[in-house]
Coordinates of C-alpha atoms in Angstrom, one line a residue:
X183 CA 11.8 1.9 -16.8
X184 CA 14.2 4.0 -15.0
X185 CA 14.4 7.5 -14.8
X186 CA 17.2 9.5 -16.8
X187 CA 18.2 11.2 -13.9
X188 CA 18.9 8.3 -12.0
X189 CA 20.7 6.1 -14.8
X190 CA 23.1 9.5 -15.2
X191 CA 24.0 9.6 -11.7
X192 CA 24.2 6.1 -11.0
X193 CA 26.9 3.3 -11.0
X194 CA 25.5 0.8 -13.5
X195 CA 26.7 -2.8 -14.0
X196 CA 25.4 -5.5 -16.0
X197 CA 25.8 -9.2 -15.1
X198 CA 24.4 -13.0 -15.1
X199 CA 23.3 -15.9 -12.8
X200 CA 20.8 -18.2 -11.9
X201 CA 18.0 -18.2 -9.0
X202 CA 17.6 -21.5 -8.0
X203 CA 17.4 -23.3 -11.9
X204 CA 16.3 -19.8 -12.9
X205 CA 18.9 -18.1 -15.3
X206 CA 18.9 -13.9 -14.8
X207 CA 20.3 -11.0 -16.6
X208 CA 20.9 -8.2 -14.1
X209 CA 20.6 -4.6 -14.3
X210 CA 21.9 -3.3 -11.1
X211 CA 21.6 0.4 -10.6
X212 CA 23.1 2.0 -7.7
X213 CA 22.8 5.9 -7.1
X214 CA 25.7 7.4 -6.2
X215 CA 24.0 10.3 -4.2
X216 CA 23.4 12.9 -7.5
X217 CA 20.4 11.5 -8.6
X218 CA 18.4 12.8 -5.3
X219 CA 19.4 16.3 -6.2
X220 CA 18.9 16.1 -10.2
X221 CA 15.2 14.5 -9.2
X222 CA 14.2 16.9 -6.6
X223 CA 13.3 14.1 -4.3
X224 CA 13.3 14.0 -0.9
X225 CA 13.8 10.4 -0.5
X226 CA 16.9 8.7 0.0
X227 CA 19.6 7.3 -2.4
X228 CA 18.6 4.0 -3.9
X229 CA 20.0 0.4 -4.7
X230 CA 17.6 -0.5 -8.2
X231 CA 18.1 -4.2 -9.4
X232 CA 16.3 -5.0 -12.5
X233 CA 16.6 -8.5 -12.9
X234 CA 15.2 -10.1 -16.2
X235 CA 14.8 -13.5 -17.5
X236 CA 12.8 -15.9 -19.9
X237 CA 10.2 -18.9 -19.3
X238 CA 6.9 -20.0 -21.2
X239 CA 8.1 -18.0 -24.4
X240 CA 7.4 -14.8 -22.0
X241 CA 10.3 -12.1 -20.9
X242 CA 9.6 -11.4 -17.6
X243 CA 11.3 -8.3 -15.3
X244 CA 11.5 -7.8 -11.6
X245 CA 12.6 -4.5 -10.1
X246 CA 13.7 -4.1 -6.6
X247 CA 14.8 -1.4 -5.2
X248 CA 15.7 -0.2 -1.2
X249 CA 17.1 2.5 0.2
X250 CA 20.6 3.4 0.7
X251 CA 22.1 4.5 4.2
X252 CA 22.3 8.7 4.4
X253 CA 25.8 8.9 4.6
X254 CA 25.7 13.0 5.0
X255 CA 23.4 12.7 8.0
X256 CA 25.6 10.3 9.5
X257 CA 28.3 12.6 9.0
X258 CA 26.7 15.1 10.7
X259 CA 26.1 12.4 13.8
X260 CA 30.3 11.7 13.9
X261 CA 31.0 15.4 13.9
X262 CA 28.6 16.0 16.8
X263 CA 30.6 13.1 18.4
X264 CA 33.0 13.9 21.3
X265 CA 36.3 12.8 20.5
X266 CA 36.3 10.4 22.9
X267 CA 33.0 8.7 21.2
X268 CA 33.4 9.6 17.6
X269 CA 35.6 6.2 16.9
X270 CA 32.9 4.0 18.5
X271 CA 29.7 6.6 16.7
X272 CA 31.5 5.3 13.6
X273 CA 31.9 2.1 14.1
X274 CA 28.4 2.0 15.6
X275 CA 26.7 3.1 12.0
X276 CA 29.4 1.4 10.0
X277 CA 27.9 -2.1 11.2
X278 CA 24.3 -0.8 11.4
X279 CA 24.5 -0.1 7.9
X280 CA 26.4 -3.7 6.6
X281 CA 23.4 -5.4 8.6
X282 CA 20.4 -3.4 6.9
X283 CA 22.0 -3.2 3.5
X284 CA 22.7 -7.4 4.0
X285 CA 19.3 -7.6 5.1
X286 CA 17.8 -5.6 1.9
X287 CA 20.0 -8.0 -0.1
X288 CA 18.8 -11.2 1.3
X289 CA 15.1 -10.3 1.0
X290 CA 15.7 -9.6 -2.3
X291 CA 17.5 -12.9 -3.3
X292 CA 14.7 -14.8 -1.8
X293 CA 12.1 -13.3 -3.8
X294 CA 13.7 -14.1 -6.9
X295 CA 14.2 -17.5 -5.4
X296 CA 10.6 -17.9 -4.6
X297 CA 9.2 -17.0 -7.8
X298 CA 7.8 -19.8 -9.5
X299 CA 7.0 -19.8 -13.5
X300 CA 3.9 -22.0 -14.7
X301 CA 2.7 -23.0 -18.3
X302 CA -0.8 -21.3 -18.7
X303 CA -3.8 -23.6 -19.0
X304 CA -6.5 -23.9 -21.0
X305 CA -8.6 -23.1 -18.0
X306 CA -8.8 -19.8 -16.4
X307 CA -10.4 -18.1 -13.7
X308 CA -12.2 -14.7 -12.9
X309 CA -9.3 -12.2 -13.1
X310 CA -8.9 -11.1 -9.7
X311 CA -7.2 -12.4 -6.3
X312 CA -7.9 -14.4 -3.6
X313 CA -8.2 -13.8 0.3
X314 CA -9.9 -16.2 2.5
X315 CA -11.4 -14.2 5.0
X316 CA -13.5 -12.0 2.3
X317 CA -14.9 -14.8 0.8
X318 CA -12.1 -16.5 -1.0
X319 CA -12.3 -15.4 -4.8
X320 CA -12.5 -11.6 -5.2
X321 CA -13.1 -10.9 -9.0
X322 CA -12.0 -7.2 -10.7
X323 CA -12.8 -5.7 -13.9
X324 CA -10.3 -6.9 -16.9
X325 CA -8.8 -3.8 -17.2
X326 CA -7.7 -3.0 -13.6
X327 CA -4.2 -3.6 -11.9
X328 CA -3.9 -4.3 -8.3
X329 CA -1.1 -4.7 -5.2
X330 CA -0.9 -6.5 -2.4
X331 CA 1.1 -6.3 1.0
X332 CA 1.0 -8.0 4.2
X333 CA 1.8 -5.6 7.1
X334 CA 2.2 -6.5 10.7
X335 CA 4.1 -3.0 11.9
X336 CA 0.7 -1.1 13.2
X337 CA 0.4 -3.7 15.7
X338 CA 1.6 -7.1 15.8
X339 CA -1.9 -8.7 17.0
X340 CA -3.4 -7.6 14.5
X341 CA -1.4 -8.2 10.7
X342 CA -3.5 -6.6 7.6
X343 CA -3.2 -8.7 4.4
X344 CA -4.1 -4.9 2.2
X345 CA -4.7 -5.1 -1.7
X346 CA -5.1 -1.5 -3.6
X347 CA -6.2 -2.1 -7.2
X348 CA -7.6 0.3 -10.1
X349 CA -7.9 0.6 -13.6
X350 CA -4.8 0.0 -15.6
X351 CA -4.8 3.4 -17.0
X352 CA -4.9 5.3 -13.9
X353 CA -1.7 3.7 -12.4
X354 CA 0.9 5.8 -14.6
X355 CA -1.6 8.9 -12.6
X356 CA -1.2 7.3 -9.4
X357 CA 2.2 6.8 -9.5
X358 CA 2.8 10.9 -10.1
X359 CA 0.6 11.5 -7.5
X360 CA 2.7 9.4 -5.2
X361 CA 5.3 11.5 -6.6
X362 CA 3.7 14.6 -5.9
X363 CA 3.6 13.6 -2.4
X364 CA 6.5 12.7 -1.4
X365 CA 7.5 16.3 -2.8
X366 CA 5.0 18.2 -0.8
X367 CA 6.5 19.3 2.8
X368 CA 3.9 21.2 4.9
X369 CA 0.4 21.9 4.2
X370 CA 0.0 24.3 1.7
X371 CA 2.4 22.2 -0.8
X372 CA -0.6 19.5 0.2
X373 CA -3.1 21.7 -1.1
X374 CA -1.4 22.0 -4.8
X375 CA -1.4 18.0 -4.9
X376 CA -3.9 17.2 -8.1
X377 CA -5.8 14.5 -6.2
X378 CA -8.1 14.8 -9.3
X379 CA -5.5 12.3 -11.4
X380 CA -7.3 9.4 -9.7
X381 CA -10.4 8.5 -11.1
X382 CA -11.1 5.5 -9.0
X383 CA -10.0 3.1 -6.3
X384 CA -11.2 -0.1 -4.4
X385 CA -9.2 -0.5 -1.1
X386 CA -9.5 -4.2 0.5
X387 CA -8.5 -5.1 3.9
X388 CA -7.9 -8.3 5.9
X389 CA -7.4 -9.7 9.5
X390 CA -7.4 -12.3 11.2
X391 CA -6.3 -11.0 14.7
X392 CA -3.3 -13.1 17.2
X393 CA -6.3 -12.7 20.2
X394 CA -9.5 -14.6 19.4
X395 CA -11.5 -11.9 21.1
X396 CA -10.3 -8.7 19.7
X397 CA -13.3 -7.4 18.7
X398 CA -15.5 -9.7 21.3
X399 CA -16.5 -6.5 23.6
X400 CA -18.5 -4.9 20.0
X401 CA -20.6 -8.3 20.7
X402 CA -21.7 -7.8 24.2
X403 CA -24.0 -4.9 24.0
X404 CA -25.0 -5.0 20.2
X405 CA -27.2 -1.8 20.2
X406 CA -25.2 0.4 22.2
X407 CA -22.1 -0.3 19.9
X408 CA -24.3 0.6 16.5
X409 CA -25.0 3.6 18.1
X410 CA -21.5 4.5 19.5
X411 CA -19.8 3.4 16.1
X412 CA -21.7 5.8 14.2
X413 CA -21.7 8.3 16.4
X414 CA -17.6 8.0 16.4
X415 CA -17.6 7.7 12.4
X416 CA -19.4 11.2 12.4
X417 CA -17.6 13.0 15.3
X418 CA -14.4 11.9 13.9
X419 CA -14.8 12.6 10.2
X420 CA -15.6 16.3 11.3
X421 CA -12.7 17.3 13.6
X422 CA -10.5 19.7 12.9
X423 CA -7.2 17.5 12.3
X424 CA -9.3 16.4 9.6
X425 CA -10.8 19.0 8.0
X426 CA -7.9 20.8 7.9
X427 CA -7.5 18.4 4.7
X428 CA -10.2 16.6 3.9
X429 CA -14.0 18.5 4.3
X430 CA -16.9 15.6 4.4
X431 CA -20.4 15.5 3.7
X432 CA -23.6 13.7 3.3
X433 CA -21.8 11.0 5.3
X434 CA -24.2 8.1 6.6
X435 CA -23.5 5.4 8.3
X436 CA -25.8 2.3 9.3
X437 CA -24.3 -0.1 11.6
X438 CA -25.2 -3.4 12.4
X439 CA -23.7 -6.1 14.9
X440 CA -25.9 -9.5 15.8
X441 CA -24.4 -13.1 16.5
X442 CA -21.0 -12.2 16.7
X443 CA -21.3 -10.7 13.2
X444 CA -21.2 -6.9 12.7
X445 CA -20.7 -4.6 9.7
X446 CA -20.5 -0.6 8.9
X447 CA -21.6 0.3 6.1
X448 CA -20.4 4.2 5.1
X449 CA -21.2 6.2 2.3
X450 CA -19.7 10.0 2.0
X451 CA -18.7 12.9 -0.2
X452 CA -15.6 14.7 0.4
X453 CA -13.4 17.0 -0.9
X454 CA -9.5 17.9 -0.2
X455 CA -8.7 21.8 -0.2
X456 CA -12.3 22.7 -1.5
X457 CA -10.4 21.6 -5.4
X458 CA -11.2 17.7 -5.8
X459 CA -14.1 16.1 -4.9
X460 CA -14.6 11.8 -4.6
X461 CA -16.6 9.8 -3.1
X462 CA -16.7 7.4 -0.8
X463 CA -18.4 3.5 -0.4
X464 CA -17.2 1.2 2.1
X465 CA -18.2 -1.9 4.3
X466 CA -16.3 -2.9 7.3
X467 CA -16.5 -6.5 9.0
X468 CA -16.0 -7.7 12.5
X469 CA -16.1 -11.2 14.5
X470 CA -14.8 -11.4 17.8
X471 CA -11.3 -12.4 16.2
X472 CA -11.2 -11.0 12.3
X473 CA -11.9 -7.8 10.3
X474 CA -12.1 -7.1 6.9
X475 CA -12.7 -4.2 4.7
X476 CA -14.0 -3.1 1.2
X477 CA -13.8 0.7 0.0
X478 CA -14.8 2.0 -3.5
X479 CA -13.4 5.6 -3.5
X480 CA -14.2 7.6 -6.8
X481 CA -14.1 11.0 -8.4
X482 CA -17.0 13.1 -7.7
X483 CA -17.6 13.3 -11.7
X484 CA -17.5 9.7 -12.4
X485 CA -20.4 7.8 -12.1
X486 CA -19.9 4.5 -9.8
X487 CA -18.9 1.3 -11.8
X488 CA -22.3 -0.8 -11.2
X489 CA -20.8 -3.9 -11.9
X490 CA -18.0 -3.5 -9.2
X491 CA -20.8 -2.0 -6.8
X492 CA -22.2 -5.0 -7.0
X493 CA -19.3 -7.2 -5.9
X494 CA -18.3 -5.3 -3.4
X495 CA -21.7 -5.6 -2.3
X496 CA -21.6 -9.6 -1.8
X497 CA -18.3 -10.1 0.2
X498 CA -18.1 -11.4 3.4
X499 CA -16.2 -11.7 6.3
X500 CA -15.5 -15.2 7.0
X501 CA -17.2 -16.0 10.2
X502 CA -14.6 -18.7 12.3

């Protein structure tokens, strides 16, 4: 579950306790700054909690893990100090870290704390998850895993709920590939990245937006905004910030806004670096206040799962 480079370099301590009712064993993992180098990662030191416990004759484990402060950069911060500051510079980080460590800590307590452990049922439901404004039920294929996160940092008036699933076999690829990036620095490391380890994705978006007119200006002049949004979709797809990674082609685009009701629906080829080629299928959906967003991305030599076609297909964007 963890890497051997990181359990080597790491202080390591086992202990018990209870969440709520809930009794824990935890693994708590905390790198002591070697494991970066012995990993060749460009990321940060990390705090790793693997926190494991019983219920419903299952063995269930939670990881968490959040970055450490980088104490060597903040070294270099002191010794750039004058002498007259460097006392208050260190007292300054000192606090900043206690209070984003603390805060790391606390989330993670109160995840455990909120996790709640059911006796199945007899009765099941369509593996899949649920989200309102698309339509309530979304089902996926048996074999597919999927993840979910609620992010308000783009802009606060407008807070994506984002789910990112695929087939259970490609997530062991797509978590090397994640790898791969974070390792790439500039643009021709970009261009060695085998984008060709994931077969297929299905990208769903979600928002109900803080202003109930957000989107209310697509509404007032229906036919000029079809013909602006796709003319955007096309300009943008080919500029030069973008081709520079990613070439597309046979794009087409049909939009379609009536009675405060609009969708874009876009179908493309692309390839990154001229070496990996997908595809692209994706509906967007506006009313004045929400948006929502379906995209089936796959490789260019797989042929396009019908059934999920199909479901993508029949989602809609709640209307109120």
């Amino acid at each position: 579950m963890a890497p051997k480079e990181l359990l080597d370099n790491s202080n390591i301590s086992i202990s018990t306790n209870k969440s709520g009712k809930q009794p824990y064993v935890y693994l708590h993992i905390v790198d002591n700054g070697g494991a970066k180098e012995k990993l060749k990662s460009p990321g940060r030191a990390v705090d790793m909690q693997i926190s494991i416990t019983s219920a419903n004759n299952m063995l269930y484990t939670v990881v968490s893990t959040f970055p450490l402060p980088n104490l060597n950069a903040q070294k270099e911060i002191i010794g750039e100090a004058t002498p007259f500051t460097k006392k208050k510079v260190r007292n300054e980080l000192t606090d900043g870290n206690k209070v984003k460590v603390n805060g790391y800590v606390d989330s993670r307590k109160a995840f455990l704390k909120g996790l709640r452990f059911f006796t199945p049922t007899k009765e099941s439901v369509p593996y899949g998850f649920n989200d309102e404004l698309l339509g309530g039920r979304i089902t996926l294929p048996d074999d597919w895993a999927y993840v979910q996160a609620n992010d308000d940092t783009i802009d606060k008036k407008i807070p994506l709920k984002i789910t990112l699933a695929m087939p259970w076999d490609g997530v062991s690829d797509f978590l090397k590939y994640h790898e791969e990036i974070n390792k790439s620095q500039g643009k021709e490391d970009a261009s060695k990245i085998n984008f060709q380890k994931i077969s297929e994705v299905v990208l769903f978006a979600s928002s109900r937006t803080k202003d109930k007119n957000s989107f209310a200006e697509f509404f007032e002049n229906p036919i000029l905004t079809n013909l602006i949004i796709d003319k955007l979709i096309n300009e943008g797809l080919k500029h030069p910030s973008i081709k520079e990674y990613v070439d597309f082609k046979e794009v087409n685009t049909k939009s379609d806004f009536r009675d405060n009701y609009g969708t874009v629906n876009l179908t493309a080829r692309g390839s990154v670096k001229n070496n990996s080629t997908f595809n692209v299928n994706a509906k967007a959906m506006f009313t004045p206040q929400n948006f929502g967003l379906a995209a089936y991305i796959f490789r260019d030599d797989k042929k396009m799962n019908n059934e999920l076609e199909n479901r993508l297909e029949k989602i809609t964007l709640l209307k109120k």
